[in-house]
Amino acid sequence: CDSVITYNVTETPAITNTVDTTVCFGDTYDTPQGTTIDPSGGFATLDETVTTAAGCDSIITYNVTESPEITNTVAETVCYNGSFTYADGTVSNNVQADENHVSTLTAGNGCDSVLTQNVTVDPVITNTVAVSICTGSSFTTPEGTVQAGAGSVIETVTTAGGCDSVITYNVTETPAITN
């Protein structure tokens, strides 16, 4: 006798999932399945098919965004023969010429940030002042140094920018005029 067997087949819909992630500038993203995604240029997407525990296909869409490169350049100044500490902690002592330094730091998003610091040396300002006094008199500098009679006084003062300035006072005596 003939028999009829009826099979009821139910199609399980494909499981889909989307993973949105961001990587640092220049980095790649590796999926759990071992595929490397390179979002150079800002963005990349990849559909990857994996097998579920039930033996069905599952599609995972990876959307990978590349964070923009973080760079900045700043101008700094240092006094002649002074010390300067760069953003990465590097210290330059006895600076006598302009310098440039690149520091790689960690930004708030955990990615590298590149900071270029262009350091300009403020030169020592020198000035010579001729002072004439009467014989037997004295001269007092604005800083309070007294020079009795002829001679030179060299004083180092601080400029408004915090650097040294050297002033030389050349004191000469003018003889008294007698008639």
Tab-separated table of N, CA and C in Angstrom:
chain	number	residue	atom	x	y	z
A	1	CYS	N	0.813	-1.161	0.000
A	1	CYS	CA	0.000	0.000	0.000
A	1	CYS	C	0.870	1.242	0.000
A	2	ASP	N	0.379	2.172	-0.659
A	2	ASP	CA	1.119	3.430	-0.689
A	2	ASP	C	0.844	4.214	0.586
A	3	SER	N	1.903	4.917	1.002
A	3	SER	CA	1.703	5.820	2.136
A	3	SER	C	2.225	7.194	1.745
A	4	VAL	N	1.663	8.155	2.317
A	4	VAL	CA	2.043	9.536	2.014
A	4	VAL	C	2.658	10.136	3.280
A	5	ILE	N	3.840	10.628	3.116
A	5	ILE	CA	4.508	11.308	4.237
A	5	ILE	C	4.569	12.788	3.870
A	6	THR	N	4.132	13.571	4.760
A	6	THR	CA	4.144	15.016	4.542
A	6	THR	C	5.220	15.627	5.449
A	7	TYR	N	6.081	16.363	4.849
A	7	TYR	CA	7.119	17.080	5.609
A	7	TYR	C	6.750	18.547	5.645
A	8	ASN	N	6.733	19.079	6.824
A	8	ASN	CA	6.529	20.524	6.977
A	8	ASN	C	7.895	21.172	7.205
A	9	VAL	N	8.349	21.919	6.255
A	9	VAL	CA	9.663	22.560	6.331
A	9	VAL	C	9.453	24.027	6.666
A	10	THR	N	10.129	24.452	7.729
A	10	THR	CA	10.058	25.862	8.125
A	10	THR	C	11.410	26.501	7.856
A	11	GLU	N	11.353	27.556	7.116
A	11	GLU	CA	12.603	28.253	6.806
A	11	GLU	C	12.906	29.230	7.930
A	12	THR	N	14.094	29.093	8.516
A	12	THR	CA	14.532	30.018	9.553
A	12	THR	C	15.129	31.232	8.851
A	13	PRO	N	14.638	32.416	9.186
A	13	PRO	CA	15.186	33.604	8.518
A	13	PRO	C	16.661	33.792	8.887
A	14	ALA	N	17.386	34.362	7.973
A	14	ALA	CA	18.803	34.649	8.232
A	14	ALA	C	18.894	35.643	9.384
A	15	ILE	N	19.843	35.386	10.245
A	15	ILE	CA	20.066	36.297	11.371
A	15	ILE	C	21.056	37.359	10.893
A	16	THR	N	20.699	38.603	11.083
A	16	THR	CA	21.600	39.698	10.687
A	16	THR	C	21.932	40.528	11.914
A	17	ASN	N	23.108	41.052	11.905
A	17	ASN	CA	23.555	41.901	13.000
A	17	ASN	C	24.485	42.951	12.405
A	18	THR	N	24.498	44.123	13.015
A	18	THR	CA	25.384	45.203	12.565
A	18	THR	C	26.289	45.610	13.715
A	19	VAL	N	27.563	45.714	13.410
A	19	VAL	CA	28.549	46.168	14.388
A	19	VAL	C	29.136	47.477	13.863
A	20	ASP	N	28.914	48.560	14.624
A	20	ASP	CA	29.498	49.864	14.288
A	20	ASP	C	30.656	50.102	15.249
A	21	THR	N	31.823	50.390	14.696
A	21	THR	CA	32.989	50.623	15.549
A	21	THR	C	33.869	51.697	14.947
A	22	THR	N	34.690	52.293	15.793
A	22	THR	CA	35.615	53.343	15.370
A	22	THR	C	37.025	52.945	15.778
A	23	VAL	N	37.977	53.151	14.875
A	23	VAL	CA	39.385	52.880	15.161
A	23	VAL	C	40.176	54.167	15.021
A	24	CYS	N	41.355	54.174	15.613
A	24	CYS	CA	42.233	55.337	15.521
A	24	CYS	C	42.782	55.478	14.109
A	25	PHE	N	43.205	56.690	13.769
A	25	PHE	CA	43.775	56.985	12.463
A	25	PHE	C	44.930	56.031	12.193
A	26	GLY	N	44.901	55.380	11.023
A	26	GLY	CA	45.971	54.475	10.623
A	26	GLY	C	45.831	53.059	11.130
A	27	ASP	N	44.829	52.784	11.988
A	27	ASP	CA	44.635	51.428	12.518
A	27	ASP	C	43.660	50.634	11.650
A	28	THR	N	43.633	49.316	11.870
A	28	THR	CA	42.687	48.426	11.211
A	28	THR	C	41.823	47.770	12.275
A	29	TYR	N	40.772	47.081	11.834
A	29	TYR	CA	39.880	46.357	12.744
A	29	TYR	C	39.870	44.893	12.340
A	30	ASP	N	40.057	44.004	13.323
A	30	ASP	CA	40.009	42.565	13.079
A	30	ASP	C	38.705	42.007	13.625
A	31	THR	N	37.947	41.327	12.749
A	31	THR	CA	36.689	40.709	13.191
A	31	THR	C	37.017	39.465	14.015
A	32	PRO	N	36.060	38.990	14.806
A	32	PRO	CA	36.293	37.755	15.566
A	32	PRO	C	36.617	36.556	14.657
A	33	GLN	N	36.223	36.635	13.398
A	33	GLN	CA	36.498	35.558	12.453
A	33	GLN	C	37.883	35.693	11.821
A	34	GLY	N	38.610	36.760	12.157
A	34	GLY	CA	39.975	36.930	11.663
A	34	GLY	C	40.120	37.762	10.419
A	35	THR	N	39.075	38.390	9.945
A	35	THR	CA	39.160	39.247	8.765
A	35	THR	C	39.601	40.639	9.209
A	36	THR	N	40.562	41.200	8.492
A	36	THR	CA	41.060	42.539	8.797
A	36	THR	C	40.357	43.545	7.892
A	37	ILE	N	39.830	44.587	8.521
A	37	ILE	CA	39.152	45.658	7.785
A	37	ILE	C	40.006	46.913	7.908
A	38	ASP	N	40.348	47.515	6.775
A	38	ASP	CA	41.177	48.730	6.746
A	38	ASP	C	40.309	49.911	6.314
A	39	PRO	N	39.986	50.796	7.258
A	39	PRO	CA	39.131	51.937	6.907
A	39	PRO	C	39.906	53.162	6.414
A	40	SER	N	41.076	52.960	5.827
A	40	SER	CA	41.854	54.102	5.334
A	40	SER	C	40.964	54.968	4.463
A	41	GLY	N	41.042	56.242	4.691
A	41	GLY	CA	40.188	57.154	3.942
A	41	GLY	C	38.935	57.508	4.713
A	42	GLY	N	38.730	56.909	5.879
A	42	GLY	CA	37.626	57.336	6.730
A	42	GLY	C	36.586	56.297	7.068
A	43	PHE	N	36.276	55.359	6.128
A	43	PHE	CA	35.183	54.429	6.415
A	43	PHE	C	35.325	53.173	5.561
A	44	ALA	N	34.924	52.046	6.149
A	44	ALA	CA	34.882	50.788	5.394
A	44	ALA	C	33.747	49.941	5.958
A	45	THR	N	33.137	49.134	5.097
A	45	THR	CA	32.075	48.233	5.533
A	45	THR	C	32.353	46.844	4.967
A	46	LEU	N	31.927	45.820	5.710
A	46	LEU	CA	32.153	44.444	5.290
A	46	LEU	C	31.002	43.589	5.792
A	47	ASP	N	30.438	42.766	4.903
A	47	ASP	CA	29.446	41.763	5.299
A	47	ASP	C	30.170	40.440	5.424
A	48	GLU	N	30.031	39.815	6.578
A	48	GLU	CA	30.699	38.546	6.823
A	48	GLU	C	29.642	37.506	7.189
A	49	THR	N	29.692	36.365	6.527
A	49	THR	CA	28.736	35.287	6.795
A	49	THR	C	29.380	34.291	7.746
A	50	VAL	N	28.660	34.010	8.835
A	50	VAL	CA	29.136	33.031	9.822
A	50	VAL	C	28.036	31.994	10.027
A	51	THR	N	28.399	30.853	10.553
A	51	THR	CA	27.434	29.782	10.798
A	51	THR	C	27.035	29.785	12.261
A	52	THR	N	25.719	29.783	12.502
A	52	THR	CA	25.217	29.786	13.875
A	52	THR	C	25.339	28.385	14.472
A	53	ALA	N	25.043	28.279	15.757
A	53	ALA	CA	25.096	26.987	16.444
A	53	ALA	C	24.100	26.005	15.826
A	54	ALA	N	23.001	26.519	15.241
A	54	ALA	CA	21.991	25.666	14.622
A	54	ALA	C	22.374	25.284	13.190
A	55	GLY	N	23.521	25.756	12.729
A	55	GLY	CA	23.982	25.413	11.392
A	55	GLY	C	23.471	26.336	10.312
A	56	CYS	N	22.844	27.424	10.699
A	56	CYS	CA	22.309	28.367	9.702
A	56	CYS	C	23.296	29.506	9.474
A	57	ASP	N	23.094	30.189	8.360
A	57	ASP	CA	23.935	31.345	8.074
A	57	ASP	C	23.458	32.557	8.859
A	58	SER	N	24.421	33.338	9.290
A	58	SER	CA	24.167	34.604	9.955
A	58	SER	C	25.056	35.628	9.271
A	59	ILE	N	24.517	36.798	8.999
A	59	ILE	CA	25.281	37.841	8.310
A	59	ILE	C	25.555	38.975	9.305
A	60	ILE	N	26.833	39.257	9.469
A	60	ILE	CA	27.239	40.376	10.328
A	60	ILE	C	27.812	41.463	9.427
A	61	THR	N	27.256	42.665	9.556
A	61	THR	CA	27.756	43.805	8.802
A	61	THR	C	28.628	44.637	9.742
A	62	TYR	N	29.886	44.826	9.352
A	62	TYR	CA	30.816	45.644	10.132
A	62	TYR	C	30.956	46.997	9.443
A	63	ASN	N	30.649	48.055	10.181
A	63	ASN	CA	30.850	49.423	9.708
A	63	ASN	C	31.990	50.013	10.539
A	64	VAL	N	33.130	50.223	9.898
A	64	VAL	CA	34.319	50.684	10.614
A	64	VAL	C	34.652	52.112	10.176
A	65	THR	N	34.672	53.010	11.155
A	65	THR	CA	34.994	54.417	10.908
A	65	THR	C	36.381	54.708	11.453
A	66	GLU	N	37.165	55.432	10.670
A	66	GLU	CA	38.502	55.830	11.101
A	66	GLU	C	38.436	57.230	11.702
A	67	SER	N	38.915	57.370	12.949
A	67	SER	CA	38.987	58.701	13.564
A	67	SER	C	39.953	59.561	12.769
A	68	PRO	N	39.683	60.853	12.668
A	68	PRO	CA	40.611	61.712	11.926
A	68	PRO	C	41.946	61.833	12.667
A	69	GLU	N	42.976	62.090	11.914
A	69	GLU	CA	44.299	62.301	12.511
A	69	GLU	C	44.264	63.592	13.322
A	70	ILE	N	44.799	63.529	14.520
A	70	ILE	CA	44.817	64.702	15.395
A	70	ILE	C	46.231	65.265	15.396
A	71	THR	N	46.400	66.430	14.784
A	71	THR	CA	47.705	67.090	14.748
A	71	THR	C	47.523	68.564	15.065
A	72	ASN	N	48.552	69.129	15.655
A	72	ASN	CA	48.519	70.557	15.954
A	72	ASN	C	49.951	71.070	15.996
A	73	THR	N	50.129	72.332	15.637
A	73	THR	CA	51.430	72.992	15.715
A	73	THR	C	51.256	74.275	16.503
A	74	VAL	N	52.140	74.471	17.481
A	74	VAL	CA	52.068	75.683	18.301
A	74	VAL	C	53.435	76.361	18.340
A	75	ALA	N	53.402	77.675	18.490
A	75	ALA	CA	54.622	78.470	18.625
A	75	ALA	C	54.836	78.752	20.108
A	76	GLU	N	56.059	78.560	20.559
A	76	GLU	CA	56.430	78.778	21.957
A	76	GLU	C	57.671	79.659	21.986
A	77	THR	N	57.952	80.257	23.152
A	77	THR	CA	59.183	81.020	23.319
A	77	THR	C	59.880	80.580	24.596
A	78	VAL	N	61.186	80.744	24.596
A	78	VAL	CA	61.999	80.448	25.772
A	78	VAL	C	63.083	81.520	25.848
A	79	CYS	N	63.479	81.863	27.064
A	79	CYS	CA	64.556	82.833	27.228
A	79	CYS	C	65.883	82.208	26.820
A	80	TYR	N	66.788	83.023	26.318
A	80	TYR	CA	68.116	82.558	25.934
A	80	TYR	C	68.762	81.853	27.121
A	81	ASN	N	69.302	80.668	26.871
A	81	ASN	CA	69.965	79.846	27.871
A	81	ASN	C	68.995	79.285	28.915
A	82	GLY	N	67.706	79.392	28.629
A	82	GLY	CA	66.699	78.874	29.556
A	82	GLY	C	66.392	77.401	29.297
A	83	SER	N	65.449	76.883	30.038
A	83	SER	CA	65.007	75.490	29.881
A	83	SER	C	63.572	75.484	29.382
A	84	PHE	N	63.256	74.446	28.596
A	84	PHE	CA	61.895	74.320	28.075
A	84	PHE	C	61.461	72.865	28.202
A	85	THR	N	60.241	72.653	28.717
A	85	THR	CA	59.684	71.310	28.832
A	85	THR	C	58.600	71.141	27.774
A	86	TYR	N	58.799	70.145	26.912
A	86	TYR	CA	57.840	69.868	25.840
A	86	TYR	C	56.646	69.085	26.384
A	87	ALA	N	55.593	69.016	25.603
A	87	ALA	CA	54.337	68.387	26.026
A	87	ALA	C	54.502	66.923	26.420
A	88	ASP	N	55.484	66.229	25.827
A	88	ASP	CA	55.692	64.812	26.173
A	88	ASP	C	56.631	64.630	27.357
A	89	GLY	N	57.045	65.750	27.987
A	89	GLY	CA	57.910	65.678	29.157
A	89	GLY	C	59.387	65.825	28.859
A	90	THR	N	59.759	65.840	27.589
A	90	THR	CA	61.161	66.028	27.223
A	90	THR	C	61.598	67.435	27.629
A	91	VAL	N	62.763	67.520	28.275
A	91	VAL	CA	63.283	68.812	28.738
A	91	VAL	C	64.505	69.172	27.909
A	92	SER	N	64.536	70.417	27.446
A	92	SER	CA	65.685	70.937	26.725
A	92	SER	C	66.282	72.046	27.592
A	93	ASN	N	67.542	71.858	28.030
A	93	ASN	CA	68.200	72.821	28.913
A	93	ASN	C	69.168	73.705	28.143
A	94	ASN	N	69.431	74.881	28.693
A	94	ASN	CA	70.392	75.830	28.116
A	94	ASN	C	70.124	76.082	26.634
A	95	VAL	N	68.885	76.381	26.316
A	95	VAL	CA	68.466	76.590	24.919
A	95	VAL	C	69.060	77.901	24.411
A	96	GLN	N	69.822	77.811	23.320
A	96	GLN	CA	70.455	78.996	22.753
A	96	GLN	C	70.074	79.228	21.291
A	97	ALA	N	69.342	78.270	20.703
A	97	ALA	CA	68.917	78.409	19.304
A	97	ALA	C	67.484	77.874	19.182
A	98	ASP	N	66.781	78.333	18.174
A	98	ASP	CA	65.402	77.887	17.945
A	98	ASP	C	65.363	76.369	17.785
A	99	GLU	N	64.282	75.744	18.279
A	99	GLU	CA	64.126	74.293	18.213
A	99	GLU	C	62.714	73.937	17.769
A	100	ASN	N	62.585	72.745	17.201
A	100	ASN	CA	61.282	72.161	16.872
A	100	ASN	C	61.252	70.767	17.478
A	101	HIS	N	60.111	70.391	18.043
A	101	HIS	CA	59.998	69.080	18.687
A	101	HIS	C	58.607	68.516	18.409
A	102	VAL	N	58.544	67.223	18.106
A	102	VAL	CA	57.274	66.549	17.859
A	102	VAL	C	56.997	65.604	19.024
A	103	SER	N	55.851	65.794	19.668
A	103	SER	CA	55.427	64.941	20.776
A	103	SER	C	54.237	64.112	20.326
A	104	THR	N	54.264	62.824	20.622
A	104	THR	CA	53.115	61.961	20.368
A	104	THR	C	52.438	61.721	21.708
A	105	LEU	N	51.194	62.166	21.803
A	105	LEU	CA	50.443	62.104	23.050
A	105	LEU	C	49.199	61.241	22.855
A	106	THR	N	48.491	60.955	23.933
A	106	THR	CA	47.241	60.211	23.830
A	106	THR	C	46.085	61.186	24.004
A	107	ALA	N	45.211	61.238	23.003
A	107	ALA	CA	44.048	62.130	23.037
A	107	ALA	C	42.960	61.527	23.927
A	108	GLY	N	41.936	62.288	24.167
A	108	GLY	CA	40.826	61.849	25.000
A	108	GLY	C	40.122	60.607	24.485
A	109	ASN	N	40.173	60.359	23.180
A	109	ASN	CA	39.526	59.172	22.605
A	109	ASN	C	40.449	57.957	22.607
A	110	GLY	N	41.655	58.110	23.219
A	110	GLY	CA	42.591	56.995	23.291
A	110	GLY	C	43.507	56.873	22.093
A	111	CYS	N	43.340	57.721	21.111
A	111	CYS	CA	44.162	57.674	19.897
A	111	CYS	C	45.376	58.592	20.046
A	112	ASP	N	46.337	58.401	19.149
A	112	ASP	CA	47.522	59.253	19.153
A	112	ASP	C	47.174	60.660	18.703
A	113	SER	N	47.827	61.610	19.322
A	113	SER	CA	47.733	63.009	18.951
A	113	SER	C	49.162	63.489	18.748
A	114	VAL	N	49.422	64.146	17.626
A	114	VAL	CA	50.774	64.604	17.313
A	114	VAL	C	50.824	66.121	17.460
A	115	LEU	N	51.695	66.581	18.375
A	115	LEU	CA	51.848	68.005	18.636
A	115	LEU	C	53.256	68.431	18.257
A	116	THR	N	53.359	69.404	17.339
A	116	THR	CA	54.648	69.981	16.971
A	116	THR	C	54.781	71.316	17.679
A	117	GLN	N	55.864	71.466	18.437
A	117	GLN	CA	56.122	72.721	19.139
A	117	GLN	C	57.343	73.383	18.512
A	118	ASN	N	57.137	74.586	17.985
A	118	ASN	CA	58.218	75.378	17.397
A	118	ASN	C	58.640	76.407	18.443
A	119	VAL	N	59.841	76.226	18.995
A	119	VAL	CA	60.315	77.069	20.089
A	119	VAL	C	61.297	78.104	19.546
A	120	THR	N	61.002	79.368	19.819
A	120	THR	CA	61.849	80.486	19.424
A	120	THR	C	62.550	81.022	20.666
A	121	VAL	N	63.846	81.268	20.538
A	121	VAL	CA	64.628	81.790	21.660
A	121	VAL	C	64.539	83.314	21.673
A	122	ASP	N	64.118	83.856	22.832
A	122	ASP	CA	64.154	85.300	23.023
A	122	ASP	C	65.590	85.670	23.380
A	123	PRO	N	66.242	86.515	22.587
A	123	PRO	CA	67.649	86.839	22.867
A	123	PRO	C	67.776	87.718	24.113
A	124	VAL	N	68.975	87.697	24.685
A	124	VAL	CA	69.268	88.607	25.783
A	124	VAL	C	69.338	90.009	25.193
A	125	ILE	N	68.630	90.926	25.802
A	125	ILE	CA	68.646	92.311	25.329
A	125	ILE	C	69.768	93.033	26.071
A	126	THR	N	70.659	93.647	25.315
A	126	THR	CA	71.750	94.406	25.930
A	126	THR	C	71.620	95.866	25.531
A	127	ASN	N	71.978	96.700	26.474
A	127	ASN	CA	71.884	98.135	26.233
A	127	ASN	C	73.020	98.815	26.999
A	128	THR	N	73.601	99.834	26.411
A	128	THR	CA	74.656	100.610	27.073
A	128	THR	C	74.169	102.042	27.218
A	129	VAL	N	74.313	102.546	28.450
A	129	VAL	CA	73.858	103.910	28.745
A	129	VAL	C	75.064	104.715	29.224
A	130	ALA	N	75.314	105.840	28.568
A	130	ALA	CA	76.396	106.739	28.991
A	130	ALA	C	75.816	107.734	30.004
A	131	VAL	N	76.501	107.834	31.136
A	131	VAL	CA	76.039	108.732	32.206
A	131	VAL	C	77.196	109.665	32.563
A	132	SER	N	76.909	110.946	32.646
A	132	SER	CA	77.919	111.929	33.034
A	132	SER	C	77.501	112.547	34.358
A	133	ILE	N	78.456	112.554	35.330
A	133	ILE	CA	78.170	113.150	36.646
A	133	ILE	C	79.262	114.169	36.966
A	134	CYS	N	78.967	115.030	37.888
A	134	CYS	CA	79.966	116.004	38.330
A	134	CYS	C	81.028	115.291	39.165
A	135	THR	N	82.244	115.807	39.103
A	135	THR	CA	83.338	115.229	39.878
A	135	THR	C	82.938	115.206	41.351
A	136	GLY	N	83.166	114.022	41.952
A	136	GLY	CA	82.855	113.856	43.371
A	136	GLY	C	81.426	113.426	43.637
A	137	SER	N	80.609	113.320	42.597
A	137	SER	CA	79.220	112.901	42.766
A	137	SER	C	79.104	111.387	42.583
A	138	SER	N	77.886	110.901	42.725
A	138	SER	CA	77.628	109.482	42.499
A	138	SER	C	76.383	109.339	41.623
A	139	PHE	N	76.261	108.163	41.078
A	139	PHE	CA	75.102	107.861	40.216
A	139	PHE	C	74.394	106.627	40.788
A	140	THR	N	73.061	106.690	40.844
A	140	THR	CA	72.262	105.558	41.319
A	140	THR	C	71.416	105.056	40.149
A	141	THR	N	71.565	103.756	39.853
A	141	THR	CA	70.800	103.160	38.751
A	141	THR	C	69.338	103.034	39.156
A	142	PRO	N	68.437	102.855	38.178
A	142	PRO	CA	67.017	102.644	38.521
A	142	PRO	C	66.814	101.400	39.407
A	143	GLU	N	67.780	100.493	39.381
A	143	GLU	CA	67.667	99.288	40.205
A	143	GLU	C	68.257	99.492	41.592
A	144	GLY	N	68.853	100.664	41.838
A	144	GLY	CA	69.339	100.984	43.181
A	144	GLY	C	70.818	100.828	43.410
A	145	THR	N	71.604	100.474	42.407
A	145	THR	CA	73.054	100.349	42.576
A	145	THR	C	73.683	101.743	42.510
A	146	VAL	N	74.600	102.016	43.458
A	146	VAL	CA	75.256	103.326	43.509
A	146	VAL	C	76.667	103.200	42.959
A	147	GLN	N	77.022	104.097	42.033
A	147	GLN	CA	78.379	104.168	41.485
A	147	GLN	C	78.940	105.523	41.886
A	148	ALA	N	79.968	105.500	42.771
A	148	ALA	CA	80.626	106.740	43.204
A	148	ALA	C	81.772	107.009	42.254
A	149	GLY	N	81.747	108.123	41.556
A	149	GLY	CA	82.799	108.484	40.623
A	149	GLY	C	82.654	107.746	39.310
A	150	ALA	N	83.718	107.797	38.511
A	150	ALA	CA	83.703	107.181	37.179
A	150	ALA	C	83.794	105.667	37.303
A	151	GLY	N	83.218	104.955	36.318
A	151	GLY	CA	83.272	103.495	36.300
A	151	GLY	C	82.098	102.924	35.533
A	152	SER	N	81.977	101.634	35.601
A	152	SER	CA	80.878	100.961	34.897
A	152	SER	C	80.075	100.129	35.879
A	153	VAL	N	78.795	100.100	35.645
A	153	VAL	CA	77.880	99.266	36.424
A	153	VAL	C	77.134	98.387	35.426
A	154	ILE	N	77.184	97.067	35.652
A	154	ILE	CA	76.454	96.135	34.791
A	154	ILE	C	75.345	95.515	35.620
A	155	GLU	N	74.122	95.665	35.126
A	155	GLU	CA	72.977	95.113	35.850
A	155	GLU	C	72.148	94.225	34.930
A	156	THR	N	71.661	93.139	35.515
A	156	THR	CA	70.763	92.238	34.796
A	156	THR	C	69.367	92.453	35.348
A	157	VAL	N	68.457	92.796	34.474
A	157	VAL	CA	67.060	93.016	34.877
A	157	VAL	C	66.169	92.065	34.098
A	158	THR	N	64.969	91.889	34.569
A	158	THR	CA	64.017	90.988	33.914
A	158	THR	C	63.070	91.793	33.040
A	159	THR	N	62.931	91.355	31.796
A	159	THR	CA	62.021	92.038	30.871
A	159	THR	C	60.581	91.666	31.195
A	160	ALA	N	59.646	92.316	30.536
A	160	ALA	CA	58.222	92.003	30.729
A	160	ALA	C	57.919	90.565	30.344
A	161	GLY	N	58.711	90.005	29.413
A	161	GLY	CA	58.526	88.614	28.993
A	161	GLY	C	59.199	87.615	29.910
A	162	GLY	N	59.855	88.098	30.971
A	162	GLY	CA	60.481	87.201	31.937
A	162	GLY	C	61.898	86.811	31.607
A	163	CYS	N	62.498	87.433	30.600
A	163	CYS	CA	63.864	87.095	30.204
A	163	CYS	C	64.850	88.136	30.728
A	164	ASP	N	66.149	87.766	30.672
A	164	ASP	CA	67.186	88.676	31.147
A	164	ASP	C	67.460	89.774	30.134
A	165	SER	N	67.757	90.940	30.684
A	165	SER	CA	68.191	92.075	29.904
A	165	SER	C	69.400	92.640	30.641
A	166	VAL	N	70.494	92.912	29.925
A	166	VAL	CA	71.719	93.414	30.540
A	166	VAL	C	71.894	94.878	30.157
A	167	ILE	N	72.011	95.712	31.196
A	167	ILE	CA	72.218	97.144	30.970
A	167	ILE	C	73.580	97.515	31.547
A	168	THR	N	74.412	98.146	30.725
A	168	THR	CA	75.719	98.626	31.172
A	168	THR	C	75.645	100.148	31.271
A	169	TYR	N	75.929	100.663	32.473
A	169	TYR	CA	75.988	102.115	32.691
A	169	TYR	C	77.458	102.511	32.724
A	170	ASN	N	77.888	103.297	31.736
A	170	ASN	CA	79.256	103.821	31.706
A	170	ASN	C	79.226	105.232	32.291
A	171	VAL	N	79.775	105.343	33.506
A	171	VAL	CA	79.719	106.608	34.247
A	171	VAL	C	81.049	107.342	34.076
A	172	THR	N	80.942	108.589	33.610
A	172	THR	CA	82.140	109.451	33.504
A	172	THR	C	81.931	110.687	34.370
A	173	GLU	N	83.051	111.227	34.855
A	173	GLU	CA	82.965	112.438	35.665
A	173	GLU	C	83.316	113.654	34.798
A	174	THR	N	82.526	114.684	34.956
A	174	THR	CA	82.792	115.942	34.272
A	174	THR	C	83.488	116.862	35.278
A	175	PRO	N	84.663	117.302	34.952
A	175	PRO	CA	85.373	118.146	35.932
A	175	PRO	C	84.633	119.470	36.136
A	176	ALA	N	84.793	119.969	37.331
A	176	ALA	CA	84.167	121.248	37.671
A	176	ALA	C	84.815	122.343	36.857
A	177	ILE	N	84.021	123.311	36.430
A	177	ILE	CA	84.548	124.447	35.650
A	177	ILE	C	84.862	125.556	36.642
A	178	THR	N	86.084	125.989	36.613
A	178	THR	CA	86.490	127.095	37.531
A	178	THR	C	86.894	128.288	36.701
A	179	ASN	N	86.580	129.476	37.186
A	179	ASN	CA	86.946	130.716	36.500
A	179	ASN	C	87.906	131.506	37.318
